[in-house]
Amino acid sequence: MGRKRTKSGKIRLAEVAELAGVSPITASRFFRNPEALSVAKRTRVESAAKELGYVPNLAARALASQRTEVIGVLIPSLTNNVFSDVLRGIYDASESSRYSIQLSNTRYSILQEEKLLRLFLAQKPAGLIVTGIDQTAESRAMLDAADCPIVQIMEIGPNPVDMMIGFSHYDAARAAIAHLFAQGHRKIGFVGARMDPRVQRRLDGYVSAMKDAGLFEQRLVVTTATPTSVTLGAALFTDLLAQEPGMDAVFCANDDLALGVLFECRRREIAIPEQIAIVGFNDLEFMASTVPTLSSVRTNRYEMGNTAAAMLIEAIDGRRPQHPVLDLGFKVIERQSSSARRSDNRPAVSGAGAANKLVALPSGHD
Amino acid sequence: MGRKRTKSGKIRLAEVAELAGVSPITASRFFRNPEALSVAKRTRVESAAKELGYVPNLAARALASQRTEVIGVLIPSLTNNVFSDVLRGIYDASESSRYSIQLSNTRYSILQEEKLLRLFLAQKPAGLIVTGIDQTAESRAMLDAADCPIVQIMEIGPNPVDMMIGFSHYDAARAAIAHLFAQGHRKIGFVGARMDPRVQRRLDGYVSAMKDAGLFEQRLVVTTATPTSVTLGAALFTDLLAQEPGMDAVFCANDDLALGVLFECRRREIAIPEQIAIVGFNDLEFMASTVPTLSSVRTNRYEMGNTAAAMLIEAIDGRRPQHPVLDLGFKVIERQSSSARRSDNRPAVSGAGAANKLVALPSGHD
DNA sequence: AGGAACGTTGACAGCGCTACCAGCACAGAC
DNA sequence: GTCTGTGCTGGTAGCGCTGTCAACGTTCCT
């Protein structure tokens, strides 16, 4: 039952150099910049390293070179589906590089974020990915002073710290409401949970669209700080219905809530979309499979993470992108739940947003 | 637009020691084992460190001490909800410790796992968390020879490498089928996707339970190697229905598939549970909110990750748990989708599995 | 009183690697 | 033939920290 106790049969760079008949420093160069070696020595070191099964000691490398090959990632939640897609993108992009990911969870607290940032920065990361644009002043100062490339993800806004990739949650919400208007809906409710800054901006977009049409009423909105869930969607919708029974559509700040609303409608025998239309946000996979299928605003989460990491790595290696701010856009996906014609399963797409378009400046609203 | 260029205002341990009027080694001890210092020096070093804003250099520490404070985690997927819960547990447990998590994704490939393992081990991690019990012989040899504590998570089985925490997927599946038998169902189908080793063992459990009852038929089973999704659940169920129209229940290898089956039933106007009962696996949050509510086998995913990391940290610090193998059990949660009485929303619980019970030996079957 | 035992402290010597700079050989320019 | 430039290579000197061991003072025991 006792744990093993193997001696560390460590192969050092010096051993490799000796076997290859070169100096340690030449062997070292082989691993960092092979082109700098003559072909003869290069192959000698290569085969020596392989023969000995040499693996560089990262700690020694970091100490000697005064920099690490770690990319710090700060995200607010590990639970949220949205972030698991983003993370997958980040990890996929990092795998083919020599950088490793160091992940930390801010739990939607900008104070926690500040603390973690301080911790990260002290270890001199090669790069940093942070979520959103709502850092504390202190955090912002640290980021500005940081000696490494930084990407802000999830949304775009003014004054990027460095690079930025995301989309306008405000515009996305407005597009969703515009779609519902186009389908003839007027009394459109809003259901939101967690109310992090991005959800807040979706609410702002909803409010502005409704106000523009002269249709905004406070009692059309139900929100909570509670973390989102399907069950919560049903509960919030119940509240909303009590406040405003005459509602003809609901815009949900995310898809879990929308699914909860769908089931609550079923429970109450409310016909979708005849009596109430539903539009969600994010377009998770299941939205296309529900009955009726659920409309949503598609966001490019995997691509966001993947591109962020790729941009960051390019920047670390000295190749800064021409367009440091990238708007990945969004798309309103119309399905049965918001189709006046009840179009069976045929997902009509009403495009919006600058999908995949490079923009030099953020398309933010504030 | 150019990136910042701040000089690295670094505070070294020597500076702290000087300000505190002690030798560097004493200051060093303060950070590793404060109890070893006299109270006077302890407070002197503490305030000196705070005054200078000292942050230890982890690379130097790792190099000098020949060990890192990194816990390696190997999981097969970042997409799967199941793993996001486990991960959350791991991160939560690690946050209060001095260890940091290094995560890698094996993508359900044991060859990839072997490669990553080699990489990890070369950096002398403080501990390792690996998924499952199906490593390659080579991986197994490396794990056995590893000089650090190791926890295998997600399931339990014979011959643990070191510690192990999980539950028997085989028993869990058998319990689900027993529940369906108890409700009077006989022609019970099985729907499975991805078919990783754990899903395979659920299938094995299903097959054995059905065979025990003399009810097994090959055409009651539909599986695919494709990654799981709600849409896939609907598709697989459609295939199953074509193979065996007389089915009266379906056991789904996970909840996403179960949700897909629910919607496919709705599409085909099949009454749940009157015509077909459904039982899922994992008991994700939404299962309690669907219409009808969906039965499932509850697994303790967060706890699994959390306890695994906690056990590992204890073991790293030299306090090995008395019971290195921990069976977290499972619970069949009966809801409307498999209740003969169509009990409204009241989640009757038919217990099974050694929930939260410590067992010295794995309760595995193979 | 002598000695063992303990708690506390510091000197020394690296951990394995890379930054920096010097040096060498060779090619081409004058 | 000398000079300069280029490409490749190696020596030296740490990076910031900790393991080991010795030394010190104090207490407690016999």
PDB file of C-alpha atoms in Angstrom, chain B residues 136-296:
ATOM      1  CA  THR B 136      -2.404   1.443 -21.362  1.00  0.00           C
ATOM      2  CA  ALA B 137       0.131  -0.994 -19.916  1.00  0.00           C
ATOM      3  CA  GLU B 138       2.806   1.616 -20.496  1.00  0.00           C
ATOM      4  CA  SER B 139       0.775   4.287 -18.670  1.00  0.00           C
ATOM      5  CA  ARG B 140       0.126   1.907 -15.855  1.00  0.00           C
ATOM      6  CA  ALA B 141       3.819   1.213 -15.494  1.00  0.00           C
ATOM      7  CA  MET B 142       4.590   4.920 -15.396  1.00  0.00           C
ATOM      8  CA  LEU B 143       1.904   5.498 -12.783  1.00  0.00           C
ATOM      9  CA  ASP B 144       3.186   2.629 -10.669  1.00  0.00           C
ATOM     10  CA  ALA B 145       6.694   4.028 -10.830  1.00  0.00           C
ATOM     11  CA  ALA B 146       5.608   7.615 -10.209  1.00  0.00           C
ATOM     12  CA  ASP B 147       7.047   9.319  -7.197  1.00  0.00           C
ATOM     13  CA  CYS B 148       3.860  11.097  -6.152  1.00  0.00           C
ATOM     14  CA  PRO B 149       0.392  10.299  -4.863  1.00  0.00           C
ATOM     15  CA  ILE B 150      -2.170   9.500  -7.531  1.00  0.00           C
ATOM     16  CA  VAL B 151      -5.959   9.423  -7.488  1.00  0.00           C
ATOM     17  CA  GLN B 152      -8.024   7.625 -10.080  1.00  0.00           C
ATOM     18  CA  ILE B 153     -11.471   9.152 -10.349  1.00  0.00           C
ATOM     19  CA  MET B 154     -14.875   8.492 -11.935  1.00  0.00           C
ATOM     20  CA  GLU B 155     -15.118   4.822 -11.139  1.00  0.00           C
ATOM     21  CA  ILE B 156     -13.790   2.155  -8.870  1.00  0.00           C
ATOM     22  CA  GLY B 157     -12.247  -1.125  -9.843  1.00  0.00           C
ATOM     23  CA  PRO B 158      -9.634  -3.634  -8.794  1.00  0.00           C
ATOM     24  CA  ASN B 159      -5.926  -2.877  -8.435  1.00  0.00           C
ATOM     25  CA  PRO B 160      -5.883   0.814  -7.719  1.00  0.00           C
ATOM     26  CA  VAL B 161      -2.617   2.485  -8.669  1.00  0.00           C
ATOM     27  CA  ASP B 162      -2.775   4.364  -5.404  1.00  0.00           C
ATOM     28  CA  MET B 163      -6.008   6.047  -4.343  1.00  0.00           C
ATOM     29  CA  MET B 164      -9.320   5.762  -6.086  1.00  0.00           C
ATOM     30  CA  ILE B 165     -12.658   7.514  -5.847  1.00  0.00           C
ATOM     31  CA  GLY B 166     -15.794   6.899  -7.822  1.00  0.00           C
ATOM     32  CA  PHE B 167     -18.619   4.448  -8.040  1.00  0.00           C
ATOM     33  CA  SER B 168     -19.592   1.326  -9.929  1.00  0.00           C
ATOM     34  CA  HIS B 169     -21.192   2.264 -13.221  1.00  0.00           C
ATOM     35  CA  TYR B 170     -22.084  -1.379 -13.630  1.00  0.00           C
ATOM     36  CA  ASP B 171     -24.021  -1.476 -10.364  1.00  0.00           C
ATOM     37  CA  ALA B 172     -25.624   1.884 -11.098  1.00  0.00           C
ATOM     38  CA  ALA B 173     -26.960   0.638 -14.409  1.00  0.00           C
ATOM     39  CA  ARG B 174     -28.237  -2.523 -12.777  1.00  0.00           C
ATOM     40  CA  ALA B 175     -30.031  -0.424 -10.157  1.00  0.00           C
ATOM     41  CA  ALA B 176     -31.694   1.643 -12.878  1.00  0.00           C
ATOM     42  CA  ILE B 177     -32.921  -1.481 -14.617  1.00  0.00           C
ATOM     43  CA  ALA B 178     -34.075  -2.989 -11.315  1.00  0.00           C
ATOM     44  CA  HIS B 179     -36.094   0.172 -10.773  1.00  0.00           C
ATOM     45  CA  LEU B 180     -37.723  -0.177 -14.195  1.00  0.00           C
ATOM     46  CA  PHE B 181     -38.471  -3.843 -13.499  1.00  0.00           C
ATOM     47  CA  ALA B 182     -40.101  -2.803 -10.230  1.00  0.00           C
ATOM     48  CA  GLN B 183     -42.328  -0.430 -12.151  1.00  0.00           C
ATOM     49  CA  GLY B 184     -43.470  -3.335 -14.294  1.00  0.00           C
ATOM     50  CA  HIS B 185     -41.414  -2.664 -17.418  1.00  0.00           C
ATOM     51  CA  ARG B 186     -40.004  -5.583 -19.382  1.00  0.00           C
ATOM     52  CA  LYS B 187     -38.934  -4.556 -22.844  1.00  0.00           C
ATOM     53  CA  ILE B 188     -36.305  -2.068 -21.797  1.00  0.00           C
ATOM     54  CA  GLY B 189     -34.133  -0.477 -24.457  1.00  0.00           C
ATOM     55  CA  PHE B 190     -30.630   0.955 -24.038  1.00  0.00           C
ATOM     56  CA  VAL B 191     -29.384   4.080 -25.738  1.00  0.00           C
ATOM     57  CA  GLY B 192     -25.689   4.950 -25.491  1.00  0.00           C
ATOM     58  CA  ALA B 193     -23.292   7.362 -27.152  1.00  0.00           C
ATOM     59  CA  ARG B 194     -19.537   7.943 -27.045  1.00  0.00           C
ATOM     60  CA  MET B 195     -19.137   4.501 -25.497  1.00  0.00           C
ATOM     61  CA  ASP B 196     -16.141   5.303 -23.383  1.00  0.00           C
ATOM     62  CA  PRO B 197     -15.196   2.650 -20.804  1.00  0.00           C
ATOM     63  CA  ARG B 198     -17.656   3.949 -18.235  1.00  0.00           C
ATOM     64  CA  VAL B 199     -20.581   4.015 -20.640  1.00  0.00           C
ATOM     65  CA  GLN B 200     -19.533   0.549 -21.736  1.00  0.00           C
ATOM     66  CA  ARG B 201     -19.748  -0.640 -18.139  1.00  0.00           C
ATOM     67  CA  ARG B 202     -23.209   0.878 -17.845  1.00  0.00           C
ATOM     68  CA  LEU B 203     -24.143  -1.119 -20.907  1.00  0.00           C
ATOM     69  CA  ASP B 204     -22.609  -4.224 -19.311  1.00  0.00           C
ATOM     70  CA  GLY B 205     -24.720  -3.616 -16.215  1.00  0.00           C
ATOM     71  CA  TYR B 206     -27.827  -3.219 -18.325  1.00  0.00           C
ATOM     72  CA  VAL B 207     -27.095  -6.404 -20.272  1.00  0.00           C
ATOM     73  CA  SER B 208     -26.447  -8.440 -17.151  1.00  0.00           C
ATOM     74  CA  ALA B 209     -29.629  -7.219 -15.467  1.00  0.00           C
ATOM     75  CA  MET B 210     -31.671  -8.004 -18.548  1.00  0.00           C
ATOM     76  CA  LYS B 211     -30.056 -11.409 -18.953  1.00  0.00           C
ATOM     77  CA  ASP B 212     -30.674 -12.221 -15.311  1.00  0.00           C
ATOM     78  CA  ALA B 213     -34.353 -11.620 -15.996  1.00  0.00           C
ATOM     79  CA  GLY B 214     -34.236 -13.581 -19.242  1.00  0.00           C
ATOM     80  CA  LEU B 215     -35.239 -10.452 -21.131  1.00  0.00           C
ATOM     81  CA  PHE B 216     -32.116  -9.486 -23.019  1.00  0.00           C
ATOM     82  CA  GLU B 217     -32.336  -9.051 -26.755  1.00  0.00           C
ATOM     83  CA  GLN B 218     -29.650  -7.510 -28.925  1.00  0.00           C
ATOM     84  CA  ARG B 219     -32.140  -5.373 -30.789  1.00  0.00           C
ATOM     85  CA  LEU B 220     -33.000  -3.522 -27.585  1.00  0.00           C
ATOM     86  CA  VAL B 221     -29.588  -1.872 -27.719  1.00  0.00           C
ATOM     87  CA  VAL B 222     -28.525   1.071 -29.853  1.00  0.00           C
ATOM     88  CA  THR B 223     -25.124   2.636 -29.391  1.00  0.00           C
ATOM     89  CA  THR B 224     -22.732   4.837 -31.302  1.00  0.00           C
ATOM     90  CA  ALA B 225     -19.197   6.114 -30.888  1.00  0.00           C
ATOM     91  CA  THR B 226     -20.349   9.639 -31.764  1.00  0.00           C
ATOM     92  CA  PRO B 227     -20.107  12.173 -28.933  1.00  0.00           C
ATOM     93  CA  THR B 228     -23.308  12.539 -27.038  1.00  0.00           C
ATOM     94  CA  SER B 229     -25.924  15.257 -27.577  1.00  0.00           C
ATOM     95  CA  VAL B 230     -29.632  15.876 -27.161  1.00  0.00           C
ATOM     96  CA  THR B 231     -30.155  15.641 -30.896  1.00  0.00           C
ATOM     97  CA  LEU B 232     -28.325  12.338 -30.950  1.00  0.00           C
ATOM     98  CA  GLY B 233     -30.625  11.031 -28.211  1.00  0.00           C
ATOM     99  CA  ALA B 234     -33.619  11.652 -30.437  1.00  0.00           C
ATOM    100  CA  ALA B 235     -31.913   9.996 -33.395  1.00  0.00           C
ATOM    101  CA  LEU B 236     -30.795   6.914 -31.491  1.00  0.00           C
ATOM    102  CA  PHE B 237     -34.241   6.527 -29.976  1.00  0.00           C
ATOM    103  CA  THR B 238     -35.738   6.674 -33.465  1.00  0.00           C
ATOM    104  CA  ASP B 239     -33.420   3.835 -34.521  1.00  0.00           C
ATOM    105  CA  LEU B 240     -34.297   1.865 -31.424  1.00  0.00           C
ATOM    106  CA  LEU B 241     -37.993   2.292 -32.057  1.00  0.00           C
ATOM    107  CA  ALA B 242     -37.545   1.033 -35.594  1.00  0.00           C
ATOM    108  CA  GLN B 243     -35.722  -2.063 -34.336  1.00  0.00           C
ATOM    109  CA  GLU B 244     -38.153  -2.801 -31.534  1.00  0.00           C
ATOM    110  CA  PRO B 245     -41.500  -0.965 -31.704  1.00  0.00           C
ATOM    111  CA  GLY B 246     -42.855  -2.852 -28.706  1.00  0.00           C
ATOM    112  CA  MET B 247     -40.450  -1.304 -26.201  1.00  0.00           C
ATOM    113  CA  ASP B 248     -41.933  -0.051 -22.939  1.00  0.00           C
ATOM    114  CA  ALA B 249     -38.952   1.711 -21.391  1.00  0.00           C
ATOM    115  CA  VAL B 250     -35.571   3.207 -22.291  1.00  0.00           C
ATOM    116  CA  PHE B 251     -32.477   3.486 -20.167  1.00  0.00           C
ATOM    117  CA  CYS B 252     -30.270   6.274 -21.478  1.00  0.00           C
ATOM    118  CA  ALA B 253     -26.552   6.231 -20.763  1.00  0.00           C
ATOM    119  CA  ASN B 254     -26.711   9.930 -19.903  1.00  0.00           C
ATOM    120  CA  ASP B 255     -29.164  12.762 -19.374  1.00  0.00           C
ATOM    121  CA  ASP B 256     -28.604  14.567 -22.656  1.00  0.00           C
ATOM    122  CA  LEU B 257     -29.711  11.475 -24.493  1.00  0.00           C
ATOM    123  CA  ALA B 258     -32.694  11.174 -22.164  1.00  0.00           C
ATOM    124  CA  LEU B 259     -33.749  14.723 -22.961  1.00  0.00           C
ATOM    125  CA  GLY B 260     -33.510  13.934 -26.658  1.00  0.00           C
ATOM    126  CA  VAL B 261     -35.658  10.856 -26.138  1.00  0.00           C
ATOM    127  CA  LEU B 262     -38.218  12.906 -24.230  1.00  0.00           C
ATOM    128  CA  PHE B 263     -38.577  15.350 -27.096  1.00  0.00           C
ATOM    129  CA  GLU B 264     -38.696  12.590 -29.696  1.00  0.00           C
ATOM    130  CA  CYS B 265     -41.531  11.000 -27.752  1.00  0.00           C
ATOM    131  CA  ARG B 266     -43.323  14.322 -27.724  1.00  0.00           C
ATOM    132  CA  ARG B 267     -42.810  14.644 -31.459  1.00  0.00           C
ATOM    133  CA  ARG B 268     -44.276  11.176 -31.992  1.00  0.00           C
ATOM    134  CA  GLU B 269     -46.956  11.681 -29.361  1.00  0.00           C
ATOM    135  CA  ILE B 270     -45.749   8.784 -27.297  1.00  0.00           C
ATOM    136  CA  ALA B 271     -46.982   9.154 -23.719  1.00  0.00           C
ATOM    137  CA  ILE B 272     -44.337   9.143 -20.972  1.00  0.00           C
ATOM    138  CA  PRO B 273     -44.377   7.014 -18.896  1.00  0.00           C
ATOM    139  CA  GLU B 274     -47.649   5.325 -19.950  1.00  0.00           C
ATOM    140  CA  GLN B 275     -46.279   4.034 -23.252  1.00  0.00           C
ATOM    141  CA  ILE B 276     -42.583   4.390 -22.674  1.00  0.00           C
ATOM    142  CA  ALA B 277     -40.718   5.077 -19.450  1.00  0.00           C
ATOM    143  CA  ILE B 278     -37.379   6.901 -19.450  1.00  0.00           C
ATOM    144  CA  VAL B 279     -34.442   6.785 -17.052  1.00  0.00           C
ATOM    145  CA  GLY B 280     -31.342   8.872 -17.614  1.00  0.00           C
ATOM    146  CA  PHE B 281     -27.920   8.918 -15.990  1.00  0.00           C
ATOM    147  CA  ASN B 282     -26.135  11.568 -13.876  1.00  0.00           C
ATOM    148  CA  ASP B 283     -29.153  13.546 -12.764  1.00  0.00           C
ATOM    149  CA  LEU B 284     -28.205  16.897 -14.206  1.00  0.00           C
ATOM    150  CA  GLU B 285     -30.097  19.873 -12.936  1.00  0.00           C
ATOM    151  CA  PHE B 286     -32.651  20.069 -15.739  1.00  0.00           C
ATOM    152  CA  MET B 287     -33.995  16.553 -15.151  1.00  0.00           C
ATOM    153  CA  ALA B 288     -36.201  17.833 -12.348  1.00  0.00           C
ATOM    154  CA  SER B 289     -37.743  20.532 -14.548  1.00  0.00           C
ATOM    155  CA  THR B 290     -38.752  18.763 -17.707  1.00  0.00           C
ATOM    156  CA  VAL B 291     -42.353  17.793 -18.522  1.00  0.00           C
ATOM    157  CA  PRO B 292     -42.761  15.126 -17.446  1.00  0.00           C
ATOM    158  CA  THR B 293     -39.874  15.207 -14.985  1.00  0.00           C
ATOM    159  CA  LEU B 294     -37.153  12.712 -15.851  1.00  0.00           C
ATOM    160  CA  SER B 295     -35.882   9.919 -13.643  1.00  0.00           C
ATOM    161  CA  SER B 296     -32.148   9.500 -13.457  1.00  0.00           C
TER     162      SER B 296
END
